[in-house]
Amino acid sequence: MADLPAITNNPDIRFLGKLLGDVIRAYGGEELFRRTEYIRSASVDRHRGVSGDVDLGLDRLSLDETLDFVRGFMLFSMLANLAEDRQGVAAEPGADVAAAIDRLAEEGIGKDQVTALLDHALIAPVLTAHPTEVRRKSMIDHRNRIAALMALRDTGVTTTPDGDDVEQAITRQIALLWQTRVLRRERLYVTDEVETALSYLRDVFLPVLPGLYQRWDRALGERIPSFLRPGSWIGGDRDGNPNVVAESLTTALARSCEAVLGYYLDAVHGLGAELSISTEHVAVGDDLLALAARSGDTAPSRDDEPYRRALSGIYARLAATHLALTGKPAPRPGSLKGEPCSSPQALRRDLVTIAHALAEEGDGPLATGGALGRLIRAVDTFGFHLATLDLRQNSAVHESVVAEMLKVAGVESDYAALDEGARVALLRRELANARPLVSPFASYSDETASEIAILRAAADAHAKYGPGCIRQYIVSMAMSVSDLLEVHLLLKEVGLYVPGETPTAAIMAVPLFETVSDLEAAPQIMTDWFALPEVAAIATARGVQEVMIGYSDSNKDGGYLTSTWQLSRASEALAPVFAKAGVGMQLFHGRGGAVGRGGGSAFAAIRAQPPGTVQGRIRITEQGEVIAAKYGTREAATTNLEAIAAATLLASLEPPALSDADRTRFGAAMDELSASAFKAYRGLVYETDGFRTFFRQITPIAEIANLKIGSRPASRKKSDAIEDLRAIPWVFSWAQARVMLPGWYGVGQALAAFADKGLLREMAEGWPLFAATLANMEQVIAKSDMGIAERYAALVEDRALADAIFPRIRDGWEQAKAGLLDATGQSRLLQKHPALDTSIRLRLPYIEPLNFLQIELLKRHRAGEEDPRVAEGILLSINAIATALRNSG
């Protein structure tokens, strides 16, 4: 596409845009290029104010040309995203650990306090398979190859190591993108999602984290614990996904083990080539000599090379471990035979023996970490499991399964009819009894049999890979103590909960509080939970209890502002409950990519947590398109992992940003704002007659359900109720129509009704929570467009319904924008965020034509037109708009 000097100063965007134009001309033809270029330039002129209502010529495109045009604009957005990521648009000032340490030092907080925090810290980005990534993995792979070639070009090199011209190689990858099918033909299977997640864990997290730890060790002047470790839900998250079964769990863990052992084998092989140290030149200690002798390596050529012989033995034991744990021989088996490593700690001990020997030789360069240090760190961090896999299931399923188990065992014929007190008493009696409930001679429903099989697979995994492979069991829709005790009962059936005077639980039951009412009830539920002596004993021994808080469903339930505030209030209210119980609090934040699902800057969000609620421990879900954006390349992963680590240190150790008096004042103001926003949001979404029909016709929600982007269904039940719709398609569909209602509706009415505008400005200036809330909403308002949204409203068949509802949405948007500008002291949106402003303004001329085409295609599709290109065009446009908006789901 042509040069874009008027809307961007990013040379990478201009360069990649030009190459894309060359590819379209070469493979799509001159006519397609000219039509595409005309639409592009005319749309850009409209957004620059150069011309008025220009005819873009979209109605003159044939269906084939429409498909090609949509692909072209989608690819430009994809390349623009890449260019911006390379230029550090997503990086935030001070969002790295070294800067955090310096900032803390200015507050009088020394490195010793930082290291003391890290002794018990845990930071875990947890990858999930939530279906908001619209791009095929093949598209992402080509994008990453372009990124690697661009990095090579940055160095001034004109030829790749293979001898290709760099610019021609980039053009070739863009051509491959142009000729790659964008849409998936088949719905993803769980195994596909496992392999996608594994590619990030293997290719990015494995090499990046050890290097980051070396950087952090230097910044703190000592070796720190492995406090940042990845997690995953993929293969263990059954909530609403009947496709996740015991085999899914087994496959996910086996593939992760295979990947991490392969990495260790390669690393040990590399060290064997590197550590050619001879006893003719150095004296070697007895421990290393013993390790070398134990290897069984008797090759005369290595008789004077104890390091190589020791590593040969380690390699042989690792190869045997690979065979024992994966059932497959190592990719490079080797000639020596060894016994499998009994645990990751056993492997680490052997590697540390080598490290100590190098250090004993003298205080030279070999005494520092290097590749060996990184390998030891990797074993510390990843074990034999690579990423901790969570189990997750809905409390209603647990209730059903436990009821059947109790009935078949003759313990209780109607568990579901018991009240909460009776349930708790019964479950505690059963948990104190070592007798199993499940009989191999009894018959069970498919649901119960499946759940028991998954728990048995988890027990097998603990025995095989170690306890680090599964540590948490998330209980969705947790509303009572019995919901958690039911998990303990299920764990007891497979030996992962052991009764006794001091009971133990190898896996932690974690409540997920999702709706507004659930969040309000959370402190009392956790108070009652810790009041049980057996629970208190387990939690005290573990030292920590996790609580998960859900952003998506609380937003869908109560709107953006109420969700944000209730999450903060619940976190703050939980802290004294945990303090009284003497148990560390670990909050797991279920955030999505879009602002309506908790998206936005993770650095700002963590720092905005209430004082005393982070405590060095935090887990955060990473979902859908966010995974590729944050961890698609090693450079991006480094930036984002640094950011969440730095933010956690600051949130845990910095003095509170507000005085007690301001916290009281601001909190009272937020109570009033939240109540007002909640009333406005509920009034529109749940109390307006015909709203669900309006929603399903103004947005492409039905068409989104046809995208093959995940293994889970779009709705929890077979109904059109908004209550039953998953939060992801709820947010995703509003974004497509450029309304983005979940990210702002109700806030405008609340800001307008609040009398003390000066207090709002004070809160926006001095309260991190309110500032982050407004900043995230500002981004959403900037990406939404009520003019385009009104065109989508024309799709609503009942004009009276559309005319009654859409003006309320438009007025709410205007109020939100006006209130935000007044509170932040700006004359226009994103005035204080010029980089983000430029990024969004760059995209708008490319999104608008896609919206117009999508509307026309939706009209034709809903009118019954059966040409398959119409349906394909809709799905392509959904893909393209999502790519351009970046965090649409």
PDB file of C-alpha atoms in Angstrom, residues 243-415:
ATOM      1  CA  ASN A 243     -14.541 -31.641  24.960  1.00  0.00           C
ATOM      2  CA  VAL A 244     -12.005 -31.498  27.808  1.00  0.00           C
ATOM      3  CA  VAL A 245     -11.705 -35.011  29.214  1.00  0.00           C
ATOM      4  CA  ALA A 246      -9.088 -37.079  31.030  1.00  0.00           C
ATOM      5  CA  GLU A 247      -7.248 -37.684  27.772  1.00  0.00           C
ATOM      6  CA  SER A 248      -6.981 -33.902  27.247  1.00  0.00           C
ATOM      7  CA  LEU A 249      -5.297 -33.506  30.614  1.00  0.00           C
ATOM      8  CA  THR A 250      -2.928 -36.386  29.966  1.00  0.00           C
ATOM      9  CA  THR A 251      -2.030 -35.080  26.503  1.00  0.00           C
ATOM     10  CA  ALA A 252      -1.404 -31.522  27.696  1.00  0.00           C
ATOM     11  CA  LEU A 253       0.932 -32.647  30.473  1.00  0.00           C
ATOM     12  CA  ALA A 254       2.745 -35.212  28.329  1.00  0.00           C
ATOM     13  CA  ARG A 255       3.391 -32.734  25.525  1.00  0.00           C
ATOM     14  CA  SER A 256       4.665 -30.154  28.006  1.00  0.00           C
ATOM     15  CA  CYS A 257       6.982 -32.697  29.606  1.00  0.00           C
ATOM     16  CA  GLU A 258       8.300 -33.739  26.206  1.00  0.00           C
ATOM     17  CA  ALA A 259       9.006 -30.110  25.291  1.00  0.00           C
ATOM     18  CA  VAL A 260      10.829 -29.192  28.475  1.00  0.00           C
ATOM     19  CA  LEU A 261      12.924 -32.379  28.545  1.00  0.00           C
ATOM     20  CA  GLY A 262      13.855 -31.774  24.917  1.00  0.00           C
ATOM     21  CA  TYR A 263      15.027 -28.303  25.873  1.00  0.00           C
ATOM     22  CA  TYR A 264      17.136 -29.691  28.751  1.00  0.00           C
ATOM     23  CA  LEU A 265      18.667 -32.347  26.509  1.00  0.00           C
ATOM     24  CA  ASP A 266      19.681 -29.742  23.934  1.00  0.00           C
ATOM     25  CA  ALA A 267      21.110 -27.520  26.652  1.00  0.00           C
ATOM     26  CA  VAL A 268      23.147 -30.332  28.234  1.00  0.00           C
ATOM     27  CA  HIS A 269      24.401 -31.369  24.797  1.00  0.00           C
ATOM     28  CA  GLY A 270      25.488 -27.793  24.159  1.00  0.00           C
ATOM     29  CA  LEU A 271      27.282 -27.609  27.498  1.00  0.00           C
ATOM     30  CA  GLY A 272      29.075 -30.847  26.700  1.00  0.00           C
ATOM     31  CA  ALA A 273      30.445 -29.260  23.548  1.00  0.00           C
ATOM     32  CA  GLU A 274      31.399 -26.092  25.430  1.00  0.00           C
ATOM     33  CA  LEU A 275      32.988 -27.321  28.680  1.00  0.00           C
ATOM     34  CA  SER A 276      36.137 -28.846  27.228  1.00  0.00           C
ATOM     35  CA  ILE A 277      38.085 -28.193  30.448  1.00  0.00           C
ATOM     36  CA  SER A 278      41.053 -30.532  30.940  1.00  0.00           C
ATOM     37  CA  THR A 279      42.594 -31.720  34.202  1.00  0.00           C
ATOM     38  CA  GLU A 280      45.947 -31.011  32.565  1.00  0.00           C
ATOM     39  CA  HIS A 281      45.245 -27.296  33.190  1.00  0.00           C
ATOM     40  CA  VAL A 282      42.967 -27.173  36.234  1.00  0.00           C
ATOM     41  CA  ALA A 283      42.469 -29.020  39.479  1.00  0.00           C
ATOM     42  CA  VAL A 284      39.009 -30.501  39.858  1.00  0.00           C
ATOM     43  CA  GLY A 285      37.225 -31.229  43.135  1.00  0.00           C
ATOM     44  CA  ASP A 286      36.144 -34.639  44.359  1.00  0.00           C
ATOM     45  CA  ASP A 287      32.419 -34.001  43.864  1.00  0.00           C
ATOM     46  CA  LEU A 288      32.798 -33.373  40.165  1.00  0.00           C
ATOM     47  CA  LEU A 289      35.182 -36.294  39.744  1.00  0.00           C
ATOM     48  CA  ALA A 290      32.630 -38.550  41.436  1.00  0.00           C
ATOM     49  CA  LEU A 291      29.895 -37.257  39.136  1.00  0.00           C
ATOM     50  CA  ALA A 292      32.119 -37.901  36.129  1.00  0.00           C
ATOM     51  CA  ALA A 293      32.967 -41.391  37.348  1.00  0.00           C
ATOM     52  CA  ARG A 294      29.270 -42.177  37.852  1.00  0.00           C
ATOM     53  CA  SER A 295      28.549 -41.322  34.208  1.00  0.00           C
ATOM     54  CA  GLY A 296      29.941 -44.557  32.797  1.00  0.00           C
ATOM     55  CA  ASP A 297      31.702 -42.537  30.084  1.00  0.00           C
ATOM     56  CA  THR A 298      35.012 -44.368  29.566  1.00  0.00           C
ATOM     57  CA  ALA A 299      35.996 -42.860  26.215  1.00  0.00           C
ATOM     58  CA  PRO A 300      39.798 -42.371  26.219  1.00  0.00           C
ATOM     59  CA  SER A 301      39.366 -39.073  24.369  1.00  0.00           C
ATOM     60  CA  ARG A 302      37.567 -37.629  27.392  1.00  0.00           C
ATOM     61  CA  ASP A 303      39.691 -39.184  30.123  1.00  0.00           C
ATOM     62  CA  ASP A 304      41.094 -35.759  31.091  1.00  0.00           C
ATOM     63  CA  GLU A 305      37.744 -33.949  30.586  1.00  0.00           C
ATOM     64  CA  PRO A 306      35.653 -34.593  33.724  1.00  0.00           C
ATOM     65  CA  TYR A 307      33.093 -31.911  32.897  1.00  0.00           C
ATOM     66  CA  ARG A 308      32.264 -33.578  29.609  1.00  0.00           C
ATOM     67  CA  ARG A 309      32.066 -36.995  31.229  1.00  0.00           C
ATOM     68  CA  ALA A 310      29.786 -35.656  33.973  1.00  0.00           C
ATOM     69  CA  LEU A 311      27.541 -34.077  31.365  1.00  0.00           C
ATOM     70  CA  SER A 312      27.487 -37.321  29.375  1.00  0.00           C
ATOM     71  CA  GLY A 313      26.075 -39.035  32.448  1.00  0.00           C
ATOM     72  CA  ILE A 314      23.517 -36.285  33.019  1.00  0.00           C
ATOM     73  CA  TYR A 315      22.495 -36.530  29.383  1.00  0.00           C
ATOM     74  CA  ALA A 316      22.049 -40.293  29.669  1.00  0.00           C
ATOM     75  CA  ARG A 317      19.880 -39.911  32.769  1.00  0.00           C
ATOM     76  CA  LEU A 318      17.832 -37.198  31.037  1.00  0.00           C
ATOM     77  CA  ALA A 319      17.363 -39.419  27.987  1.00  0.00           C
ATOM     78  CA  ALA A 320      16.153 -42.216  30.258  1.00  0.00           C
ATOM     79  CA  THR A 321      13.811 -39.719  31.953  1.00  0.00           C
ATOM     80  CA  HIS A 322      12.458 -38.713  28.565  1.00  0.00           C
ATOM     81  CA  LEU A 323      11.671 -42.332  27.729  1.00  0.00           C
ATOM     82  CA  ALA A 324      10.135 -43.018  31.153  1.00  0.00           C
ATOM     83  CA  LEU A 325       7.895 -39.950  31.242  1.00  0.00           C
ATOM     84  CA  THR A 326       6.893 -39.568  27.598  1.00  0.00           C
ATOM     85  CA  GLY A 327       7.102 -43.147  26.371  1.00  0.00           C
ATOM     86  CA  LYS A 328       9.320 -41.927  23.532  1.00  0.00           C
ATOM     87  CA  PRO A 329      13.084 -42.179  23.086  1.00  0.00           C
ATOM     88  CA  ALA A 330      15.005 -38.914  23.278  1.00  0.00           C
ATOM     89  CA  PRO A 331      15.455 -37.208  19.885  1.00  0.00           C
ATOM     90  CA  ARG A 332      19.215 -37.805  20.231  1.00  0.00           C
ATOM     91  CA  PRO A 333      19.385 -40.886  22.514  1.00  0.00           C
ATOM     92  CA  GLY A 334      23.164 -41.102  22.994  1.00  0.00           C
ATOM     93  CA  SER A 335      25.299 -44.181  23.534  1.00  0.00           C
ATOM     94  CA  LEU A 336      25.359 -44.279  27.362  1.00  0.00           C
ATOM     95  CA  LYS A 337      22.642 -45.825  29.483  1.00  0.00           C
ATOM     96  CA  GLY A 338      21.393 -44.240  32.667  1.00  0.00           C
ATOM     97  CA  GLU A 339      18.657 -44.421  35.254  1.00  0.00           C
ATOM     98  CA  PRO A 340      15.863 -41.832  34.983  1.00  0.00           C
ATOM     99  CA  CYS A 341      16.162 -38.752  37.170  1.00  0.00           C
ATOM    100  CA  SER A 342      14.011 -39.245  40.243  1.00  0.00           C
ATOM    101  CA  SER A 343      12.885 -35.603  40.189  1.00  0.00           C
ATOM    102  CA  PRO A 344      13.792 -32.193  38.770  1.00  0.00           C
ATOM    103  CA  GLN A 345      15.619 -31.546  42.049  1.00  0.00           C
ATOM    104  CA  ALA A 346      17.886 -34.535  41.377  1.00  0.00           C
ATOM    105  CA  LEU A 347      18.757 -33.118  37.949  1.00  0.00           C
ATOM    106  CA  ARG A 348      19.366 -29.715  39.508  1.00  0.00           C
ATOM    107  CA  ARG A 349      21.756 -31.192  42.109  1.00  0.00           C
ATOM    108  CA  ASP A 350      23.923 -32.687  39.381  1.00  0.00           C
ATOM    109  CA  LEU A 351      24.002 -29.401  37.481  1.00  0.00           C
ATOM    110  CA  VAL A 352      24.827 -27.453  40.648  1.00  0.00           C
ATOM    111  CA  THR A 353      27.745 -29.821  41.269  1.00  0.00           C
ATOM    112  CA  ILE A 354      29.177 -28.720  37.933  1.00  0.00           C
ATOM    113  CA  ALA A 355      28.522 -25.055  38.712  1.00  0.00           C
ATOM    114  CA  HIS A 356      30.256 -25.312  42.091  1.00  0.00           C
ATOM    115  CA  ALA A 357      33.252 -26.979  40.490  1.00  0.00           C
ATOM    116  CA  LEU A 358      33.565 -24.111  38.005  1.00  0.00           C
ATOM    117  CA  ALA A 359      33.317 -21.586  40.834  1.00  0.00           C
ATOM    118  CA  GLU A 360      36.007 -23.394  42.857  1.00  0.00           C
ATOM    119  CA  GLU A 361      38.485 -22.992  40.004  1.00  0.00           C
ATOM    120  CA  GLY A 362      38.766 -19.253  40.713  1.00  0.00           C
ATOM    121  CA  ASP A 363      36.855 -16.002  40.517  1.00  0.00           C
ATOM    122  CA  GLY A 364      37.057 -15.792  36.741  1.00  0.00           C
ATOM    123  CA  PRO A 365      34.437 -15.603  34.001  1.00  0.00           C
ATOM    124  CA  LEU A 366      33.622 -19.326  34.265  1.00  0.00           C
ATOM    125  CA  ALA A 367      32.431 -18.822  37.838  1.00  0.00           C
ATOM    126  CA  THR A 368      29.400 -16.836  36.684  1.00  0.00           C
ATOM    127  CA  GLY A 369      26.155 -18.277  35.361  1.00  0.00           C
ATOM    128  CA  GLY A 370      26.297 -18.367  31.588  1.00  0.00           C
ATOM    129  CA  ALA A 371      24.527 -21.206  29.799  1.00  0.00           C
ATOM    130  CA  LEU A 372      24.850 -23.522  32.794  1.00  0.00           C
ATOM    131  CA  GLY A 373      23.277 -20.921  35.079  1.00  0.00           C
ATOM    132  CA  ARG A 374      20.411 -20.475  32.678  1.00  0.00           C
ATOM    133  CA  LEU A 375      19.837 -24.235  32.546  1.00  0.00           C
ATOM    134  CA  ILE A 376      19.774 -24.515  36.346  1.00  0.00           C
ATOM    135  CA  ARG A 377      17.323 -21.639  36.425  1.00  0.00           C
ATOM    136  CA  ALA A 378      15.164 -23.357  33.803  1.00  0.00           C
ATOM    137  CA  VAL A 379      15.024 -26.555  35.873  1.00  0.00           C
ATOM    138  CA  ASP A 380      14.072 -24.467  38.920  1.00  0.00           C
ATOM    139  CA  THR A 381      11.333 -22.694  37.009  1.00  0.00           C
ATOM    140  CA  PHE A 382       9.882 -25.333  34.719  1.00  0.00           C
ATOM    141  CA  GLY A 383      10.627 -28.681  36.420  1.00  0.00           C
ATOM    142  CA  PHE A 384       9.509 -31.632  34.330  1.00  0.00           C
ATOM    143  CA  HIS A 385       6.071 -30.101  33.705  1.00  0.00           C
ATOM    144  CA  LEU A 386       6.933 -26.781  31.949  1.00  0.00           C
ATOM    145  CA  ALA A 387       3.793 -24.950  33.148  1.00  0.00           C
ATOM    146  CA  THR A 388       1.487 -25.562  36.074  1.00  0.00           C
ATOM    147  CA  LEU A 389      -1.847 -26.776  34.728  1.00  0.00           C
ATOM    148  CA  ASP A 390      -4.995 -25.713  36.578  1.00  0.00           C
ATOM    149  CA  LEU A 391      -8.114 -27.784  36.818  1.00  0.00           C
ATOM    150  CA  ARG A 392     -11.406 -25.885  36.494  1.00  0.00           C
ATOM    151  CA  GLN A 393     -15.029 -26.942  36.653  1.00  0.00           C
ATOM    152  CA  ASN A 394     -18.383 -25.378  37.480  1.00  0.00           C
ATOM    153  CA  SER A 395     -19.709 -25.854  41.007  1.00  0.00           C
ATOM    154  CA  ALA A 396     -23.002 -27.166  39.607  1.00  0.00           C
ATOM    155  CA  VAL A 397     -21.140 -30.113  38.055  1.00  0.00           C
ATOM    156  CA  HIS A 398     -19.388 -30.871  41.340  1.00  0.00           C
ATOM    157  CA  GLU A 399     -22.733 -30.822  43.140  1.00  0.00           C
ATOM    158  CA  SER A 400     -24.211 -33.278  40.658  1.00  0.00           C
ATOM    159  CA  VAL A 401     -21.211 -35.612  40.762  1.00  0.00           C
ATOM    160  CA  VAL A 402     -20.939 -35.593  44.561  1.00  0.00           C
ATOM    161  CA  ALA A 403     -24.691 -36.200  44.853  1.00  0.00           C
ATOM    162  CA  GLU A 404     -24.415 -39.286  42.661  1.00  0.00           C
ATOM    163  CA  MET A 405     -21.346 -40.581  44.499  1.00  0.00           C
ATOM    164  CA  LEU A 406     -23.095 -40.239  47.857  1.00  0.00           C
ATOM    165  CA  LYS A 407     -26.284 -41.856  46.571  1.00  0.00           C
ATOM    166  CA  VAL A 408     -24.548 -44.836  44.970  1.00  0.00           C
ATOM    167  CA  ALA A 409     -22.480 -45.348  48.123  1.00  0.00           C
ATOM    168  CA  GLY A 410     -25.635 -45.383  50.239  1.00  0.00           C
ATOM    169  CA  VAL A 411     -24.587 -42.332  52.263  1.00  0.00           C
ATOM    170  CA  GLU A 412     -27.211 -39.759  51.213  1.00  0.00           C
ATOM    171  CA  SER A 413     -30.057 -40.268  48.783  1.00  0.00           C
ATOM    172  CA  ASP A 414     -30.715 -36.592  47.980  1.00  0.00           C
ATOM    173  CA  TYR A 415     -27.674 -34.426  48.593  1.00  0.00           C
TER     174      TYR A 415
END
